[in-house]
Short mmCIF file of C-alpha atoms and ligand atoms in Angstrom, two decimals:
data_model
loop_
_atom_site.label_atom_id
_atom_site.label_comp_id
_atom_site.label_asym_id
_atom_site.label_seq_id
_atom_site.Cartn_x
_atom_site.Cartn_y
_atom_site.Cartn_z
CA MET A 1 -9.18 198.04 -30.97
CA ARG A 2 -12.25 200.09 -31.70
CA ILE A 3 -13.79 202.58 -29.25
CA ASP A 4 -17.12 204.29 -29.97
CA ILE A 5 -17.94 207.45 -28.05
CA VAL A 6 -21.58 208.39 -27.53
CA SER A 7 -21.72 212.00 -26.41
CA LEU A 8 -23.30 215.40 -27.06
CA PHE A 9 -19.71 216.55 -27.68
CA PRO A 10 -18.02 213.55 -29.35
CA GLU A 11 -15.37 215.77 -31.01
CA PHE A 12 -14.23 216.83 -27.57
CA VAL A 13 -13.06 213.27 -26.90
CA THR A 14 -11.73 212.51 -30.39
CA GLN A 15 -9.77 215.82 -30.45
CA VAL A 16 -8.08 215.16 -27.10
CA ALA A 17 -7.17 211.71 -28.42
CA GLY A 18 -5.57 213.13 -31.58
CA HIS A 19 -2.28 214.00 -29.89
CA GLY A 20 0.75 212.18 -28.51
CA VAL A 21 0.71 208.46 -27.82
CA VAL A 22 -3.02 208.09 -28.59
CA GLY A 23 -2.72 209.98 -31.87
CA ARG A 24 0.20 207.76 -32.83
CA ALA A 25 -1.77 204.61 -31.91
CA GLN A 26 -4.47 205.74 -34.33
CA GLU A 27 -1.94 206.49 -37.08
CA ARG A 28 -0.46 203.03 -36.56
CA GLY A 29 -3.89 201.43 -36.96
CA LEU A 30 -3.88 200.11 -33.36
CA LEU A 31 -6.88 202.19 -32.33
CA ALA A 32 -9.96 203.48 -34.15
CA LEU A 33 -12.19 206.09 -32.46
CA HIS A 34 -15.70 206.85 -33.67
CA GLY A 35 -17.92 209.60 -32.25
CA TRP A 36 -21.72 209.42 -32.16
CA ASN A 37 -24.02 212.28 -31.20
CA PRO A 38 -27.45 211.49 -29.71
CA ARG A 39 -28.64 214.83 -31.11
CA ASP A 40 -28.36 213.26 -34.59
CA HIS A 41 -30.91 210.68 -33.41
CA ALA A 42 -33.33 213.11 -31.77
CA GLU A 43 -36.74 213.86 -33.28
CA GLY A 44 -38.54 217.08 -34.11
CA ASN A 45 -37.49 220.61 -35.00
CA TYR A 46 -35.84 221.11 -31.63
CA ARG A 47 -33.97 217.78 -31.58
CA ARG A 48 -34.41 217.54 -27.84
CA VAL A 49 -32.02 215.29 -25.97
CA ASP A 50 -33.04 216.17 -22.40
CA ASP A 51 -36.05 216.99 -20.25
CA ARG A 52 -36.94 217.98 -16.69
CA PRO A 53 -36.60 215.37 -13.94
CA PHE A 54 -39.74 213.69 -12.57
CA GLY A 55 -40.04 214.54 -8.90
CA GLY A 56 -38.68 218.02 -9.52
CA GLY A 57 -35.34 219.50 -8.68
CA PRO A 58 -32.62 221.31 -10.57
CA GLY A 59 -31.02 220.29 -13.84
CA MET A 60 -32.07 218.14 -16.74
CA VAL A 61 -32.01 214.42 -17.50
CA MET A 62 -30.97 212.88 -20.83
CA LEU A 63 -33.86 211.27 -22.73
CA ILE A 64 -33.94 207.52 -23.36
CA ASP A 65 -34.79 207.45 -27.05
CA PRO A 66 -32.05 209.57 -28.68
CA LEU A 67 -29.46 207.68 -26.62
CA ARG A 68 -30.96 204.30 -27.46
CA ALA A 69 -31.03 205.05 -31.19
CA CYS A 70 -27.49 206.41 -31.00
CA LEU A 71 -26.21 203.31 -29.18
CA ALA A 72 -27.94 201.08 -31.75
CA ALA A 73 -26.24 202.97 -34.58
CA ALA A 74 -22.85 202.67 -32.88
CA ARG A 75 -23.33 198.93 -32.29
CA ALA A 76 -24.46 198.33 -35.88
CA ALA A 77 -21.37 200.03 -37.32
CA ASP A 78 -19.25 196.97 -36.50
CA PRO A 79 -20.20 193.29 -36.14
CA ALA A 80 -18.00 192.69 -33.05
CA PRO A 81 -20.01 192.70 -29.80
CA ALA A 82 -19.35 195.77 -27.64
CA LYS A 83 -19.77 196.39 -23.91
CA VAL A 84 -21.35 199.73 -23.06
CA ILE A 85 -19.47 201.63 -20.37
CA TYR A 86 -21.25 204.59 -18.80
CA LEU A 87 -18.96 207.25 -17.32
CA SER A 88 -20.68 208.56 -14.22
CA PRO A 89 -19.88 209.80 -10.71
CA GLN A 90 -21.80 206.75 -9.38
CA GLY A 91 -19.48 204.27 -11.15
CA MET A 92 -16.76 202.10 -9.67
CA PRO A 93 -13.42 203.95 -9.61
CA LEU A 94 -11.24 203.41 -12.69
CA THR A 95 -8.04 201.54 -11.81
CA GLN A 96 -5.05 200.37 -13.83
CA ALA A 97 -6.38 196.81 -13.42
CA LYS A 98 -9.64 197.87 -15.10
CA VAL A 99 -7.65 199.70 -17.80
CA ARG A 100 -5.69 196.48 -18.50
CA GLU A 101 -8.95 194.54 -18.73
CA LEU A 102 -10.48 197.02 -21.19
CA ALA A 103 -7.27 197.13 -23.23
CA GLY A 104 -7.80 193.43 -24.02
CA GLU A 105 -11.28 193.95 -25.55
CA PRO A 106 -11.65 194.15 -29.33
CA ARG A 107 -14.10 197.03 -28.95
CA PHE A 108 -16.29 198.88 -26.45
CA ILE A 109 -18.66 201.86 -26.34
CA LEU A 110 -18.16 204.81 -23.97
CA LEU A 111 -21.38 206.55 -23.01
CA CYS A 112 -21.03 210.12 -21.73
CA GLY A 113 -23.70 211.94 -19.77
CA ARG A 114 -24.30 215.68 -19.48
CA TYR A 115 -26.63 217.61 -17.15
CA GLU A 116 -27.68 215.56 -14.10
CA GLY A 117 -27.23 212.30 -15.99
CA ILE A 118 -29.19 209.74 -17.98
CA ASP A 119 -32.67 208.27 -17.43
CA GLU A 120 -32.03 205.26 -15.19
CA ARG A 121 -34.11 202.94 -17.43
CA LEU A 122 -31.61 203.43 -20.27
CA VAL A 123 -28.78 202.67 -17.84
CA ALA A 124 -30.53 199.47 -16.65
CA ALA A 125 -31.29 198.27 -20.19
CA GLU A 126 -28.10 199.16 -22.08
CA VAL A 127 -25.19 199.72 -19.72
CA ASP A 128 -22.82 196.87 -18.82
CA GLU A 129 -20.49 198.83 -16.56
CA GLU A 130 -20.42 202.21 -14.84
CA LEU A 131 -17.06 203.88 -14.20
CA SER A 132 -15.96 207.04 -12.37
CA ILE A 133 -12.50 208.58 -12.65
CA GLY A 134 -12.45 209.92 -9.10
CA ASP A 135 -14.27 211.76 -6.34
CA TYR A 136 -14.58 215.25 -7.78
CA VAL A 137 -17.27 216.90 -9.85
CA LEU A 138 -16.89 217.23 -13.62
CA SER A 139 -19.39 218.84 -15.98
CA GLY A 140 -19.93 215.66 -17.98
CA GLY A 141 -18.49 212.31 -18.94
CA GLU A 142 -16.34 213.51 -21.85
CA LEU A 143 -13.13 214.21 -19.92
CA ALA A 144 -13.55 210.86 -18.16
CA ALA A 145 -13.98 209.14 -21.55
CA ALA A 146 -10.81 210.84 -22.79
CA VAL A 147 -9.00 209.49 -19.72
CA VAL A 148 -10.18 205.94 -20.48
CA VAL A 149 -9.17 206.25 -24.15
CA ASP A 150 -5.70 207.53 -23.24
CA ALA A 151 -5.03 204.89 -20.60
CA VAL A 152 -6.28 202.02 -22.80
CA ALA A 153 -4.60 203.21 -26.02
CA ARG A 154 -1.11 203.27 -24.52
CA LEU A 155 -1.44 199.60 -23.56
CA GLN A 156 -2.04 198.51 -27.16
CA GLU A 157 0.86 196.44 -28.44
CA GLY A 158 3.12 198.80 -30.44
CA ALA A 159 1.64 202.07 -29.13
CA LEU A 160 4.67 202.97 -27.00
CA ASN A 161 8.24 203.45 -28.16
CA ASP A 162 10.86 201.05 -26.78
CA ALA A 163 11.97 203.56 -24.15
CA GLU A 164 8.39 204.20 -23.01
CA SER A 165 7.68 200.46 -22.83
CA ALA A 166 10.76 199.81 -20.69
CA ALA A 167 9.66 202.47 -18.19
CA GLN A 168 6.21 200.88 -18.15
CA ASP A 169 7.66 197.43 -17.32
CA SER A 170 9.78 198.48 -14.39
CA PHE A 171 7.30 200.66 -12.54
CA ALA A 172 3.63 200.90 -13.50
CA ALA A 173 3.40 197.11 -13.18
CA ASP A 174 4.00 196.92 -9.43
CA GLY A 175 1.60 199.63 -8.26
CA LEU A 176 4.24 201.84 -6.62
CA LEU A 177 4.82 205.53 -7.24
CA ASP A 178 7.75 206.42 -9.47
CA CYS A 179 11.22 207.46 -8.25
CA PRO A 180 12.46 211.05 -8.86
CA HIS A 181 14.11 211.81 -12.21
CA TYR A 182 16.98 214.19 -13.05
CA THR A 183 18.67 215.43 -16.20
CA ARG A 184 21.40 217.94 -17.10
CA PRO A 185 22.90 220.09 -15.72
CA VAL A 186 24.44 218.30 -12.73
CA GLU A 187 25.05 221.59 -10.92
CA HIS A 188 22.13 223.98 -10.90
CA GLU A 189 21.05 226.96 -8.82
CA LEU A 190 18.15 224.72 -7.65
CA GLY A 191 20.44 221.95 -6.47
CA THR A 192 22.59 219.01 -7.50
CA VAL A 193 21.80 215.53 -8.76
CA PRO A 194 22.03 212.61 -6.28
CA GLU A 195 25.60 211.24 -6.46
CA VAL A 196 24.57 207.62 -7.02
CA LEU A 197 22.93 208.45 -10.37
CA MET A 198 26.31 209.56 -11.77
CA SER A 199 28.27 206.66 -10.26
CA GLY A 200 27.90 204.25 -13.17
CA ASN A 201 27.06 201.58 -10.58
CA HIS A 202 23.99 200.10 -12.23
CA ALA A 203 23.04 197.86 -9.29
CA GLY A 204 23.44 200.81 -6.92
CA ILE A 205 21.29 203.01 -9.16
CA ALA A 206 18.57 200.35 -9.42
CA ARG A 207 18.59 199.93 -5.62
CA TRP A 208 18.37 203.72 -5.04
CA ARG A 209 15.47 204.04 -7.49
CA ARG A 210 13.62 201.15 -5.92
CA GLN A 211 14.14 202.64 -2.47
CA GLN A 212 12.89 206.03 -3.62
CA ALA A 213 9.81 204.44 -5.21
CA LEU A 214 9.08 202.54 -1.99
CA GLY A 215 9.81 205.55 0.22
CA ARG A 216 7.70 208.00 -1.74
CA THR A 217 4.82 205.54 -1.88
CA TRP A 218 5.05 205.18 1.91
CA GLN A 219 5.13 208.99 2.37
CA ARG A 220 2.42 209.94 -0.11
CA ARG A 221 0.17 206.93 -0.74
CA PRO A 222 0.76 204.44 2.09
CA GLU A 223 -2.44 202.52 1.17
CA LEU A 224 -0.78 201.44 -2.11
CA LEU A 225 1.80 199.46 -0.10
CA ASP A 226 -0.97 197.19 1.24
CA GLU A 227 -1.57 195.88 -2.28
CA ALA A 228 2.07 195.84 -3.43
CA ALA A 229 3.89 192.50 -3.33
CA LEU A 230 7.10 193.54 -1.54
CA SER A 231 10.12 191.26 -1.41
CA ALA A 232 12.29 190.88 1.70
CA ALA A 233 14.84 193.15 -0.02
CA ASP A 234 12.10 195.77 -0.63
CA ARG A 235 11.17 195.74 3.05
CA LYS A 236 14.79 196.33 4.05
CA LEU A 237 15.10 199.23 1.60
CA LEU A 238 11.89 200.75 2.93
CA GLU A 239 12.97 200.38 6.57
CA ALA A 240 16.25 202.13 5.74
CA PHE A 241 14.32 204.91 3.97
CA LYS A 242 12.05 205.34 7.00
CA ALA A 243 15.06 205.54 9.30
CA GLU A 244 16.56 208.33 7.16
CA ASN A 245 13.22 210.13 6.66
CA PRO A 246 11.35 209.95 9.97
C1 9D3 B 301 -24.99 216.61 -6.99
C2 9D3 B 301 -25.68 216.93 -8.25
N1 9D3 B 301 -24.87 216.86 -9.44
C3 9D3 B 301 -23.77 217.82 -9.41
C4 9D3 B 301 -24.17 219.24 -9.56
C5 9D3 B 301 -24.31 215.51 -9.59
C6 9D3 B 301 -23.50 215.36 -10.82
C7 9D3 B 301 -24.11 215.10 -12.02
C8 9D3 B 301 -23.34 214.98 -13.17
C9 9D3 B 301 -22.12 215.46 -10.76
C10 9D3 B 301 -21.37 215.36 -11.91
C11 9D3 B 301 -21.98 215.10 -13.11
C12 9D3 B 301 -21.16 214.97 -14.35
N2 9D3 B 301 -20.03 214.07 -14.16
C13 9D3 B 301 -19.81 213.02 -14.95
O1 9D3 B 301 -20.54 212.81 -15.89
C14 9D3 B 301 -18.71 212.12 -14.63
C15 9D3 B 301 -17.73 212.15 -13.59
C16 9D3 B 301 -17.49 213.07 -12.52
O2 9D3 B 301 -18.15 214.10 -12.33
N3 9D3 B 301 -16.46 212.78 -11.67
C17 9D3 B 301 -15.67 211.69 -11.80
N4 9D3 B 301 -15.86 210.81 -12.75
C18 9D3 B 301 -16.88 211.05 -13.64
S1 9D3 B 301 -17.29 210.06 -14.91
C19 9D3 B 301 -18.53 211.00 -15.41
#
């Protein structure tokens, strides 16, 4: 998959994506990132990329033309058609379902705004989708773009190790929070490890983990349970958890 990043700080995104799973995906040829800077497509000695908002008010707005030229250059670098995704606080919230959808595309372009945002005419003419990563204020779209790249890269076939893939299968798929994890030592000043995890009873361990996942989701993110497809066995485990943790 190919992802083009249009940003005043494209290296910011490509650098973040140089480490860990995403870096490995690039080394394995599963992901190619390309940064594009609208400043390189701006005219004049000052290479302006922004101007004051019509109607007044604080902040600056990104100019249409440098962004349009930059998007055209990014598009032309590869013959495959590419959706343009604008990261903005006004976008629909990014979800794992959206991440899965994007992970199946051969390529797409991430458009990052700075200042107050982008001239709305450029958005109307060039943007296919607008995405937010949550209800808090960032200084620009770059961190959000890095989030999209990370989440999408790890879903590319072969990006995760076997162990990482197995963990992905059992949990992330069903929309529940994860169970708690423990490692050595068994006895520690901060406490001991739940008995069941050392029992060797694999069915018992699986049941405990499922119950913890259900219970913690109920405690911390009850709205996620509305969307989760719970079996009759899940409901019993959750009721037992509730009884023990009122
Ligand atoms: C209320 C006036 N502005 C804040 C001083 C609005 C505003 C403009 C630009 C708020 C944030 C931004 C920059 N943010 C993004 O480009 C952004 C973002 C975010 O801030 N939160 C969550 N997801 C995203 S995706 C892009």
